[in-house]
PDB file of C-alpha atoms in Angstrom:
ATOM      1  CA  MET T  87     304.728 156.162 320.617  1.00  0.00           C
ATOM      2  CA  LEU T  88     306.658 152.922 320.575  1.00  0.00           C
ATOM      3  CA  PRO T  89     306.000 150.238 317.967  1.00  0.00           C
ATOM      4  CA  TYR T  90     305.044 146.824 319.285  1.00  0.00           C
ATOM      5  CA  GLU T  91     307.817 144.262 319.301  1.00  0.00           C
ATOM      6  CA  ALA T  92     306.292 141.955 316.682  1.00  0.00           C
ATOM      7  CA  PRO T  93     305.675 144.547 313.928  1.00  0.00           C
ATOM      8  CA  LEU T  94     309.128 145.959 314.552  1.00  0.00           C
ATOM      9  CA  ALA T  95     310.804 142.549 314.226  1.00  0.00           C
ATOM     10  CA  ASP T  96     308.716 141.554 311.202  1.00  0.00           C
ATOM     11  CA  PHE T  97     308.988 144.856 309.323  1.00  0.00           C
ATOM     12  CA  ASP T  98     310.161 144.568 305.735  1.00  0.00           C
ATOM     13  CA  PRO T  99     310.227 147.858 303.756  1.00  0.00           C
ATOM     14  CA  ARG T 100     309.685 145.908 300.528  1.00  0.00           C
ATOM     15  CA  ARG T 101     306.111 145.201 301.702  1.00  0.00           C
ATOM     16  CA  GLY T 102     305.252 148.836 302.283  1.00  0.00           C
ATOM     17  CA  ALA T 103     305.532 151.558 304.916  1.00  0.00           C
ATOM     18  CA  CYS T 104     306.087 150.743 308.577  1.00  0.00           C
ATOM     19  CA  CYS T 105     303.011 152.690 309.647  1.00  0.00           C
ATOM     20  CA  THR T 106     300.373 155.132 308.469  1.00  0.00           C
ATOM     21  CA  VAL T 107     299.603 158.716 309.450  1.00  0.00           C
ATOM     22  CA  GLU T 108     296.813 157.428 311.703  1.00  0.00           C
ATOM     23  CA  ASN T 109     299.046 155.003 313.652  1.00  0.00           C
ATOM     24  CA  PHE T 110     302.327 156.851 313.251  1.00  0.00           C
ATOM     25  CA  THR T 111     305.150 155.357 315.346  1.00  0.00           C
ATOM     26  CA  ILE T 112     308.906 155.754 315.618  1.00  0.00           C
ATOM     27  CA  GLU T 113     311.491 153.309 316.894  1.00  0.00           C
ATOM     28  CA  ILE T 114     312.728 155.440 319.774  1.00  0.00           C
ATOM     29  CA  LEU T 115     315.548 153.042 320.744  1.00  0.00           C
ATOM     30  CA  GLY T 116     316.628 152.405 317.169  1.00  0.00           C
ATOM     31  CA  THR T 117     319.155 154.338 315.135  1.00  0.00           C
ATOM     32  CA  LEU T 118     318.106 157.281 312.993  1.00  0.00           C
ATOM     33  CA  ARG T 119     318.851 155.162 309.918  1.00  0.00           C
ATOM     34  CA  SER T 120     317.063 152.014 311.050  1.00  0.00           C
ATOM     35  CA  LYS T 121     314.679 150.527 308.485  1.00  0.00           C
ATOM     36  CA  TRP T 122     311.699 151.506 310.637  1.00  0.00           C
ATOM     37  CA  ASN T 123     312.789 155.111 311.215  1.00  0.00           C
ATOM     38  CA  ILE T 124     313.692 155.665 307.560  1.00  0.00           C
ATOM     39  CA  SER T 125     310.206 154.504 306.611  1.00  0.00           C
ATOM     40  CA  ALA T 126     308.542 156.581 309.353  1.00  0.00           C
ATOM     41  CA  THR T 127     310.458 159.669 308.186  1.00  0.00           C
ATOM     42  CA  LYS T 128     309.098 159.183 304.662  1.00  0.00           C
ATOM     43  CA  VAL T 129     305.537 158.730 305.974  1.00  0.00           C
ATOM     44  CA  PHE T 130     305.800 161.983 307.920  1.00  0.00           C
ATOM     45  CA  ALA T 131     307.414 163.928 305.061  1.00  0.00           C
ATOM     46  CA  HIS T 132     304.894 162.848 302.421  1.00  0.00           C
ATOM     47  CA  ASP T 133     301.952 163.757 304.657  1.00  0.00           C
ATOM     48  CA  PHE T 134     303.536 167.103 305.592  1.00  0.00           C
ATOM     49  CA  VAL T 135     304.151 168.057 301.955  1.00  0.00           C
ATOM     50  CA  ALA T 136     300.604 166.989 301.095  1.00  0.00           C
ATOM     51  CA  HIS T 137     299.377 169.686 303.517  1.00  0.00           C
ATOM     52  CA  TYR T 138     302.112 172.234 302.714  1.00  0.00           C
ATOM     53  CA  PRO T 139     303.095 171.801 299.038  1.00  0.00           C
ATOM     54  CA  SER T 140     305.539 174.712 299.106  1.00  0.00           C
ATOM     55  CA  PHE T 141     307.982 172.718 301.216  1.00  0.00           C
ATOM     56  CA  ASN T 142     310.653 170.496 299.658  1.00  0.00           C
ATOM     57  CA  ILE T 143     310.240 166.865 300.720  1.00  0.00           C
ATOM     58  CA  ASN T 144     313.994 166.323 301.174  1.00  0.00           C
ATOM     59  CA  SER T 145     314.181 169.335 303.489  1.00  0.00           C
ATOM     60  CA  VAL T 146     311.237 168.020 305.497  1.00  0.00           C
ATOM     61  CA  GLN T 147     312.908 164.611 305.874  1.00  0.00           C
ATOM     62  CA  ALA T 148     316.137 166.260 307.056  1.00  0.00           C
ATOM     63  CA  ALA T 149     314.226 168.391 309.566  1.00  0.00           C
ATOM     64  CA  PHE T 150     312.323 165.399 310.881  1.00  0.00           C
ATOM     65  CA  SER T 151     315.567 163.409 311.317  1.00  0.00           C
ATOM     66  CA  THR T 152     316.925 166.285 313.409  1.00  0.00           C
ATOM     67  CA  HIS T 153     313.743 166.289 315.477  1.00  0.00           C
ATOM     68  CA  LEU T 154     313.950 162.507 315.914  1.00  0.00           C
ATOM     69  CA  ARG T 155     317.522 162.844 317.204  1.00  0.00           C
ATOM     70  CA  SER T 156     316.252 165.387 319.742  1.00  0.00           C
ATOM     71  CA  LEU T 157     313.425 163.062 320.803  1.00  0.00           C
ATOM     72  CA  LYS T 158     315.863 160.194 321.323  1.00  0.00           C
ATOM     73  CA  HIS T 159     318.111 162.416 323.448  1.00  0.00           C
ATOM     74  CA  SER T 160     315.175 163.581 325.609  1.00  0.00           C
ATOM     75  CA  PHE T 161     313.964 160.014 325.971  1.00  0.00           C
ATOM     76  CA  LYS T 162     317.383 158.914 327.218  1.00  0.00           C
ATOM     77  CA  GLN T 163     317.777 161.919 329.533  1.00  0.00           C
ATOM     78  CA  ALA T 164     314.452 161.073 331.180  1.00  0.00           C
ATOM     79  CA  GLY T 165     315.682 157.545 331.870  1.00  0.00           C
ATOM     80  CA  LEU T 166     312.842 156.053 329.826  1.00  0.00           C
ATOM     81  CA  ASP T 167     315.259 154.063 327.675  1.00  0.00           C
ATOM     82  CA  ASN T 168     316.051 151.878 330.682  1.00  0.00           C
ATOM     83  CA  VAL T 169     312.349 151.264 331.298  1.00  0.00           C
ATOM     84  CA  THR T 170     311.819 150.307 327.675  1.00  0.00           C
ATOM     85  CA  SER T 171     314.925 148.109 327.641  1.00  0.00           C
ATOM     86  CA  SER T 172     313.519 146.267 330.645  1.00  0.00           C
ATOM     87  CA  ALA T 173     310.233 145.743 328.788  1.00  0.00           C
ATOM     88  CA  ARG T 174     312.127 144.365 325.800  1.00  0.00           C
ATOM     89  CA  GLN T 175     314.035 142.002 328.082  1.00  0.00           C
ATOM     90  CA  LYS T 176     310.734 140.687 329.436  1.00  0.00           C
ATOM     91  CA  GLU T 177     309.560 140.175 325.850  1.00  0.00           C
ATOM     92  CA  HIS T 178     312.771 138.240 325.134  1.00  0.00           C
ATOM     93  CA  TRP T 179     312.184 135.991 328.139  1.00  0.00           C
ATOM     94  CA  ARG T 180     308.585 135.442 327.001  1.00  0.00           C
ATOM     95  CA  LYS T 181     309.817 134.297 323.589  1.00  0.00           C
ATOM     96  CA  GLU T 182     312.305 131.980 325.302  1.00  0.00           C
ATOM     97  CA  ARG T 183     309.502 130.397 327.349  1.00  0.00           C
ATOM     98  CA  LYS T 184     307.452 129.946 324.180  1.00  0.00           C
ATOM     99  CA  CYS T 185     310.364 128.175 322.494  1.00  0.00           C
ATOM    100  CA  LEU T 186     310.887 125.919 325.520  1.00  0.00           C
ATOM    101  CA  LEU T 187     307.177 125.064 325.500  1.00  0.00           C
ATOM    102  CA  TYR T 188     307.420 124.022 321.851  1.00  0.00           C
ATOM    103  CA  HIS T 189     310.407 121.758 322.475  1.00  0.00           C
ATOM    104  CA  ARG T 190     308.728 120.209 325.515  1.00  0.00           C
ATOM    105  CA  ARG T 191     305.718 119.322 323.387  1.00  0.00           C
ATOM    106  CA  LEU T 192     307.957 118.004 320.640  1.00  0.00           C
ATOM    107  CA  ASP T 193     309.893 115.833 323.110  1.00  0.00           C
ATOM    108  CA  ILE T 194     306.721 114.260 324.521  1.00  0.00           C
ATOM    109  CA  ALA T 195     305.452 113.633 320.983  1.00  0.00           C
ATOM    110  CA  HIS T 196     308.611 111.634 320.251  1.00  0.00           C
ATOM    111  CA  ALA T 197     308.279 109.744 323.546  1.00  0.00           C
ATOM    112  CA  VAL T 198     304.586 108.751 323.236  1.00  0.00           C
ATOM    113  CA  SER T 199     303.796 106.441 320.333  1.00  0.00           C
ATOM    114  CA  ASP T 200     300.205 107.697 319.960  1.00  0.00           C
ATOM    115  CA  LEU T 201     301.498 111.243 319.502  1.00  0.00           C
ATOM    116  CA  GLN T 202     304.219 110.428 317.003  1.00  0.00           C
ATOM    117  CA  PRO T 203     301.921 110.728 313.932  1.00  0.00           C
ATOM    118  CA  HIS T 204     301.396 114.373 314.958  1.00  0.00           C
ATOM    119  CA  ILE T 205     305.081 115.307 315.043  1.00  0.00           C
ATOM    120  CA  THR T 206     305.103 116.637 311.484  1.00  0.00           C
ATOM    121  CA  MET T 207     302.139 118.933 312.101  1.00  0.00           C
ATOM    122  CA  LEU T 208     303.589 120.136 315.391  1.00  0.00           C
ATOM    123  CA  MET T 209     306.812 121.019 313.592  1.00  0.00           C
ATOM    124  CA  ARG T 210     304.850 122.877 310.900  1.00  0.00           C
ATOM    125  CA  ILE T 211     303.230 125.029 313.577  1.00  0.00           C
ATOM    126  CA  GLY T 212     306.628 125.574 315.220  1.00  0.00           C
ATOM    127  CA  PRO T 213     307.597 127.836 318.132  1.00  0.00           C
ATOM    128  CA  ASP T 214     305.850 130.863 316.567  1.00  0.00           C
ATOM    129  CA  GLY T 215     302.528 129.038 316.787  1.00  0.00           C
ATOM    130  CA  MET T 216     302.755 128.455 320.530  1.00  0.00           C
ATOM    131  CA  SER T 217     300.773 130.573 322.971  1.00  0.00           C
ATOM    132  CA  SER T 218     302.748 133.203 324.810  1.00  0.00           C
ATOM    133  CA  ASP T 219     302.285 134.090 328.470  1.00  0.00           C
ATOM    134  CA  LYS T 220     302.823 136.946 330.864  1.00  0.00           C
ATOM    135  CA  THR T 221     303.958 136.683 334.456  1.00  0.00           C
ATOM    136  CA  ALA T 222     302.011 137.761 337.498  1.00  0.00           C
ATOM    137  CA  ASN T 223     302.421 137.196 341.229  1.00  0.00           C
ATOM    138  CA  GLU T 224     299.717 135.693 343.394  1.00  0.00           C
ATOM    139  CA  ASN T 225     300.693 135.645 347.099  1.00  0.00           C
ATOM    140  CA  ASN T 226     304.361 135.830 346.031  1.00  0.00           C
ATOM    141  CA  VAL T 227     303.897 132.770 343.809  1.00  0.00           C
ATOM    142  CA  PRO T 228     304.733 133.383 340.117  1.00  0.00           C
ATOM    143  CA  GLN T 229     301.904 132.581 337.723  1.00  0.00           C
ATOM    144  CA  TYR T 230     301.845 132.566 333.941  1.00  0.00           C
ATOM    145  CA  ARG T 231     298.709 133.872 332.261  1.00  0.00           C
ATOM    146  CA  ILE T 232     298.254 132.397 328.789  1.00  0.00           C
ATOM    147  CA  LEU T 233     298.080 134.861 325.888  1.00  0.00           C
ATOM    148  CA  GLY T 234     296.424 133.185 322.929  1.00  0.00           C
ATOM    149  CA  ARG T 235     297.431 133.634 319.301  1.00  0.00           C
ATOM    150  CA  HIS T 236     294.898 135.945 317.651  1.00  0.00           C
ATOM    151  CA  TRP T 237     294.981 133.891 314.427  1.00  0.00           C
ATOM    152  CA  ARG T 238     294.998 130.362 315.890  1.00  0.00           C
ATOM    153  CA  SER T 239     291.842 128.248 316.098  1.00  0.00           C
ATOM    154  CA  LEU T 240     290.469 126.801 319.316  1.00  0.00           C
ATOM    155  CA  GLU T 241     290.864 123.316 317.813  1.00  0.00           C
ATOM    156  CA  VAL T 242     294.623 123.796 317.673  1.00  0.00           C
ATOM    157  CA  THR T 243     294.632 124.986 321.280  1.00  0.00           C
ATOM    158  CA  ALA T 244     292.747 121.879 322.442  1.00  0.00           C
ATOM    159  CA  TRP T 245     295.069 119.680 320.381  1.00  0.00           C
ATOM    160  CA  LEU T 246     298.183 121.236 321.938  1.00  0.00           C
ATOM    161  CA  ARG T 247     296.786 120.698 325.437  1.00  0.00           C
ATOM    162  CA  ILE T 248     296.922 116.957 324.757  1.00  0.00           C
ATOM    163  CA  PHE T 249     300.703 117.190 324.529  1.00  0.00           C
ATOM    164  CA  ASP T 250     300.777 119.087 327.831  1.00  0.00           C
ATOM    165  CA  ALA T 251     298.513 116.552 329.530  1.00  0.00           C
ATOM    166  CA  MET T 252     300.685 113.674 328.380  1.00  0.00           C
ATOM    167  CA  TYR T 253     303.785 115.494 329.560  1.00  0.00           C
ATOM    168  CA  CYS T 254     302.317 115.901 333.057  1.00  0.00           C
ATOM    169  CA  HIS T 255     301.104 112.285 333.074  1.00  0.00           C
ATOM    170  CA  ASN T 256     304.510 110.928 332.102  1.00  0.00           C
ATOM    171  CA  ARG T 257     306.290 113.230 334.487  1.00  0.00           C
ATOM    172  CA  TRP T 258     304.343 112.293 337.581  1.00  0.00           C
ATOM    173  CA  GLY T 259     303.453 108.710 336.728  1.00  0.00           C
ATOM    174  CA  PRO T 260     300.413 106.721 337.877  1.00  0.00           C
ATOM    175  CA  VAL T 261     301.289 106.928 341.588  1.00  0.00           C
ATOM    176  CA  GLY T 262     302.114 110.632 341.640  1.00  0.00           C
ATOM    177  CA  THR T 263     305.868 110.239 341.984  1.00  0.00           C
ATOM    178  CA  GLY T 264     307.714 112.860 340.008  1.00  0.00           C
ATOM    179  CA  SER T 265     310.866 112.540 337.988  1.00  0.00           C
ATOM    180  CA  GLN T 266     314.004 114.612 338.388  1.00  0.00           C
ATOM    181  CA  GLY T 267     314.175 118.235 337.243  1.00  0.00           C
ATOM    182  CA  ASN T 268     312.018 121.294 337.642  1.00  0.00           C
ATOM    183  CA  ASN T 269     308.270 121.022 337.420  1.00  0.00           C
ATOM    184  CA  ALA T 270     306.538 122.452 334.382  1.00  0.00           C
ATOM    185  CA  ARG T 271     305.300 126.017 334.857  1.00  0.00           C
ATOM    186  CA  MET T 272     301.669 126.361 335.828  1.00  0.00           C
ATOM    187  CA  ARG T 273     299.947 128.293 333.039  1.00  0.00           C
ATOM    188  CA  PHE T 274     296.465 129.682 333.690  1.00  0.00           C
ATOM    189  CA  GLU T 275     293.665 130.296 331.215  1.00  0.00           C
ATOM    190  CA  THR T 276     292.827 133.866 330.270  1.00  0.00           C
ATOM    191  CA  MET T 277     290.670 135.539 327.645  1.00  0.00           C
ATOM    192  CA  SER T 278     293.557 137.827 326.717  1.00  0.00           C
ATOM    193  CA  MET T 279     295.268 137.690 323.345  1.00  0.00           C
ATOM    194  CA  GLY T 280     298.909 138.454 322.768  1.00  0.00           C
ATOM    195  CA  GLN T 281     299.943 141.354 320.572  1.00  0.00           C
ATOM    196  CA  PRO T 282     299.013 140.671 316.935  1.00  0.00           C
ATOM    197  CA  GLN T 283     301.823 138.761 315.273  1.00  0.00           C
ATOM    198  CA  ARG T 284     302.392 137.327 311.839  1.00  0.00           C
ATOM    199  CA  ALA T 285     300.515 134.040 311.499  1.00  0.00           C
ATOM    200  CA  VAL T 286     302.371 130.837 310.759  1.00  0.00           C
ATOM    201  CA  ARG T 287     302.095 130.267 307.019  1.00  0.00           C
ATOM    202  CA  ARG T 288     300.777 127.338 305.003  1.00  0.00           C
ATOM    203  CA  LEU T 289     298.855 125.563 307.746  1.00  0.00           C
ATOM    204  CA  PRO T 290     295.584 123.651 307.197  1.00  0.00           C
ATOM    205  CA  ARG T 291     292.495 125.823 306.873  1.00  0.00           C
ATOM    206  CA  ASN T 292     291.085 124.745 310.250  1.00  0.00           C
ATOM    207  CA  ALA T 293     294.301 125.785 312.012  1.00  0.00           C
ATOM    208  CA  TYR T 294     293.187 129.419 311.685  1.00  0.00           C
ATOM    209  CA  ARG T 295     290.495 131.199 313.665  1.00  0.00           C
ATOM    210  CA  THR T 296     287.472 131.519 311.380  1.00  0.00           C
ATOM    211  CA  GLU T 297     286.704 135.200 312.015  1.00  0.00           C
ATOM    212  CA  TRP T 298     290.362 136.134 311.542  1.00  0.00           C
ATOM    213  CA  TYR T 299     290.704 134.066 308.370  1.00  0.00           C
ATOM    214  CA  ASP T 300     287.545 135.525 306.816  1.00  0.00           C
ATOM    215  CA  SER T 301     288.758 139.089 307.450  1.00  0.00           C
ATOM    216  CA  LEU T 302     291.962 138.741 305.394  1.00  0.00           C
ATOM    217  CA  ASN T 303     292.475 140.941 302.355  1.00  0.00           C
ATOM    218  CA  HIS T 304     294.295 140.254 299.087  1.00  0.00           C
ATOM    219  CA  TYR T 305     297.713 141.157 300.492  1.00  0.00           C
ATOM    220  CA  ASP T 306     297.144 138.999 303.557  1.00  0.00           C
ATOM    221  CA  TRP T 307     296.363 136.017 301.297  1.00  0.00           C
ATOM    222  CA  GLU T 308     299.719 136.393 299.572  1.00  0.00           C
ATOM    223  CA  GLU T 309     301.522 136.616 302.899  1.00  0.00           C
ATOM    224  CA  LEU T 310     299.712 133.599 304.332  1.00  0.00           C
ATOM    225  CA  ASP T 311     299.926 131.317 301.264  1.00  0.00           C
ATOM    226  CA  ARG T 312     296.660 129.746 302.337  1.00  0.00           C
ATOM    227  CA  CYS T 313     295.958 126.016 302.127  1.00  0.00           C
ATOM    228  CA  GLU T 314     292.177 126.144 302.106  1.00  0.00           C
ATOM    229  CA  ALA T 315     291.647 122.616 300.797  1.00  0.00           C
ATOM    230  CA  GLU T 316     293.636 120.980 303.585  1.00  0.00           C
ATOM    231  CA  VAL T 317     292.184 120.110 307.003  1.00  0.00           C
ATOM    232  CA  TYR T 318     293.662 118.252 309.934  1.00  0.00           C
ATOM    233  CA  ALA T 319     292.112 116.269 312.785  1.00  0.00           C
ATOM    234  CA  PHE T 320     293.647 118.423 315.495  1.00  0.00           C
ATOM    235  CA  THR T 321     291.484 117.304 318.405  1.00  0.00           C
ATOM    236  CA  HIS T 322     291.513 113.589 317.592  1.00  0.00           C
ATOM    237  CA  VAL T 323     294.440 111.567 318.927  1.00  0.00           C
ATOM    238  CA  PRO T 324     293.689 107.825 318.731  1.00  0.00           C
ATOM    239  CA  GLY T 325     294.621 105.852 321.824  1.00  0.00           C
ATOM    240  CA  ILE T 326     294.600 108.820 324.201  1.00  0.00           C
ATOM    241  CA  GLN T 327     291.631 109.527 326.424  1.00  0.00           C
ATOM    242  CA  LEU T 328     291.709 112.692 328.557  1.00  0.00           C
TER     243      LEU T 328
END
């Protein structure tokens, strides 16, 4: 199995193991001594010795590292590394589009006086709080299906759409004449969620999806640094009627 991009990028061995026995994964394109693979080797070895106590844990780790090297070689020989590299490139482009979306919203917030009071909150949410998207073709026309953030509230989504609406309004003007440059990508609604990613920390309580927020455990609270007492009027932008 391959680990998802987000857990792989966010993995910190100081917070615990990379995976469990139940969801065991290796980083097939990583080095044998990558942080993820070192942690996965320990997970495997400890579980193996728990079932077969007569084995030495260091010997098991060495044997698993040899096996992992063999797996990586087979993976490359089958040409699957190129397929996976292509998938990672698509993920990189998706992150780039998310970053561009953030800066577009930030630019329109600076340009529209009624949105300027929201600049600080938009910056707190940052690029990581933007919705991702995935590409699809409809009659040879590229479309971008929105992938929501699993932790982000619907109020934040509606609030962010105000920035997009103002961008389109300012771009086309009252008589429908566009300005120079490429048009904004057409992004279409979908019920799909992106792969679970680390939530943006220290946002107002109503920035988080209620069911997700209520399901957090003690360790999640420490990671999130919750701000339960703070709320923000995400959907209310004085002076702007949509």
